[in-house]
XYZ file of C-alpha atoms in Angstrom:
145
model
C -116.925 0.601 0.138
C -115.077 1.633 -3.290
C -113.693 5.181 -1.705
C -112.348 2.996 1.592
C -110.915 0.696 -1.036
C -109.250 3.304 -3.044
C -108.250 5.222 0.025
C -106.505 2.329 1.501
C -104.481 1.703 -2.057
C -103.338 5.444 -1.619
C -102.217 5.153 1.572
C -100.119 1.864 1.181
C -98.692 3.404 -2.006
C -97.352 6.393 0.373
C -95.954 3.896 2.556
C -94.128 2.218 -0.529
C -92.799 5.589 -1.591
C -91.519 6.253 1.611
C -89.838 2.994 2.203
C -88.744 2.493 -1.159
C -87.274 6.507 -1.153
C -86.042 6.377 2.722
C -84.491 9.967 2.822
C -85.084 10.911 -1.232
C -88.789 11.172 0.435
C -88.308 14.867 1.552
C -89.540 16.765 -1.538
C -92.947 14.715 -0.957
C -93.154 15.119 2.468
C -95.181 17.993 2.675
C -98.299 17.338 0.316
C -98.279 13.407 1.919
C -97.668 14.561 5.576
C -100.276 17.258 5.256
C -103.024 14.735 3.593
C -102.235 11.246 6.429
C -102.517 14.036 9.144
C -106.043 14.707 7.070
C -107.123 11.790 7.461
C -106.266 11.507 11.067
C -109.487 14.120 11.797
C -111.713 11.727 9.982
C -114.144 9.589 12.400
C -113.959 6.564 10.485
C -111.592 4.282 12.909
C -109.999 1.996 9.932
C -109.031 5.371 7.774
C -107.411 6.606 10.984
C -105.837 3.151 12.052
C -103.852 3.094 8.064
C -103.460 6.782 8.311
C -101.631 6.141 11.156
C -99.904 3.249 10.287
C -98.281 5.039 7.279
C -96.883 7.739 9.695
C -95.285 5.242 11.547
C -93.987 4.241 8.396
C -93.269 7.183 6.934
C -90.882 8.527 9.970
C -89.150 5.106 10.872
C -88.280 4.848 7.320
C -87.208 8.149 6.359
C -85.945 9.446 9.592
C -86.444 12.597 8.204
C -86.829 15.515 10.553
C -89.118 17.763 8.165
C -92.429 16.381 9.092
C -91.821 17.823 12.406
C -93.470 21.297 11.428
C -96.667 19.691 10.020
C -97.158 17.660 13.522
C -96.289 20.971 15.826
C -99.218 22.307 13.628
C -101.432 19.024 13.760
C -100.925 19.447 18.280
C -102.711 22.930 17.727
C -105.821 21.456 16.112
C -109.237 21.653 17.910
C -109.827 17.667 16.887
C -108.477 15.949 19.693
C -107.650 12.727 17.853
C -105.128 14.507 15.669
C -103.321 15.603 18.581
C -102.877 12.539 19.833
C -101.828 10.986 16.887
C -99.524 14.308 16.629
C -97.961 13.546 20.055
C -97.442 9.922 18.995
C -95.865 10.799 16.413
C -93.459 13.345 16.871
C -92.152 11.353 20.172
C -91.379 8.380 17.525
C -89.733 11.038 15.911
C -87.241 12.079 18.687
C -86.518 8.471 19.460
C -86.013 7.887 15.970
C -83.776 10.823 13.948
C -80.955 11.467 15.253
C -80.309 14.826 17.319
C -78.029 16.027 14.954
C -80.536 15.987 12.251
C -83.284 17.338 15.180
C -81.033 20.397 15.585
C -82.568 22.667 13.480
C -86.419 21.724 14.832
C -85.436 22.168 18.267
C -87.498 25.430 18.798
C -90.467 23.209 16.932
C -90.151 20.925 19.966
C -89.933 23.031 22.363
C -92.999 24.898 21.529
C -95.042 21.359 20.980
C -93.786 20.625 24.711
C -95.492 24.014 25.907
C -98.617 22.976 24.452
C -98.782 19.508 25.423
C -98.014 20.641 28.711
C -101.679 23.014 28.857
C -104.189 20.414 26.848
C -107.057 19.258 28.330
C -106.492 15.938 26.434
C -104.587 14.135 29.386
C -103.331 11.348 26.929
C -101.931 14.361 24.615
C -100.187 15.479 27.830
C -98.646 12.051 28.551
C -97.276 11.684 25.338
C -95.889 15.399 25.977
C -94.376 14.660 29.446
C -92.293 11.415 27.424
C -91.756 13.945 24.518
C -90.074 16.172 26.960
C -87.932 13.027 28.626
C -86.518 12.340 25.408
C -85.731 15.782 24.226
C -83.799 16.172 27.895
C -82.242 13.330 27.108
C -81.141 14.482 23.747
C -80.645 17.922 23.901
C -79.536 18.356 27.559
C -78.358 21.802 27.476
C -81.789 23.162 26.143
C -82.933 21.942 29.688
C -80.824 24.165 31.153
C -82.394 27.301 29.946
């Protein structure tokens, strides 16, 4: 249809920006991230497919550790869809940016690992268990405590 067409044009053009930008991306991060995680909820499975698709792109291009916040809140939503696409992508995210740059997120994490760890999606709790792997291997003495 004419809005699918349209929508897919927007969402390649974020993709663009992001590559094109890489870390120059940040100040648009939070209008984009909020509107792809939108889309994520929708039922359609092509909007959600590119929607998802331009996360991926959007985090291995920019590495930037600021869409971390608007996935913690995206693993709270009732739709369970968006949490799995959350999970997805914040454990591309900690494979992806550096710890240094995870640093200041790490309580972010930490709280997205306590509620992967109690949903009743068991494919959100999956990705959690191999969000929690990486983020021992990363930030070791956080295990600790």
């Amino acid at each position: 249809s004419e809005r699918g067409r349209l929508l897919a044009v927007a969402v390649d053009l974020v993709a663009t920006l992001a590559t094109a930008l890489g870390k120059r991306f940040d100040p648009l991060m939070q209008p984009f991230a909020v509107a792809l995680l939108k889309l994520c909820q929708r039922p359609n499975k092509v909007v959600l497919n590119r929607a998802q698709g331009c996360l991926v792109t959007v985090i291995k291009q920019t590495r930037l550790a600021s869409i971390i916040p608007f996935l913690r809140d995206s693993v709270k939503d009732k739709s369970a869809v968006l949490r799995v696409v959350a999970t997805e992508a914040i454990y591309l995210c900690i494979t992806t940016i550096d710890a240094d740059k995870l640093a200041n997120k790490v309580n972010d994490l930490e709280l997205i690992i306590k509620m992967t760890g109690r949903d009743a999606n068991p494919e959100v709790r999956k990705q959690g268990r191999a969000i929690l792997v990486e983020f021992g291997a990363k930030f070791p003495d956080r295990m600790a405590a």
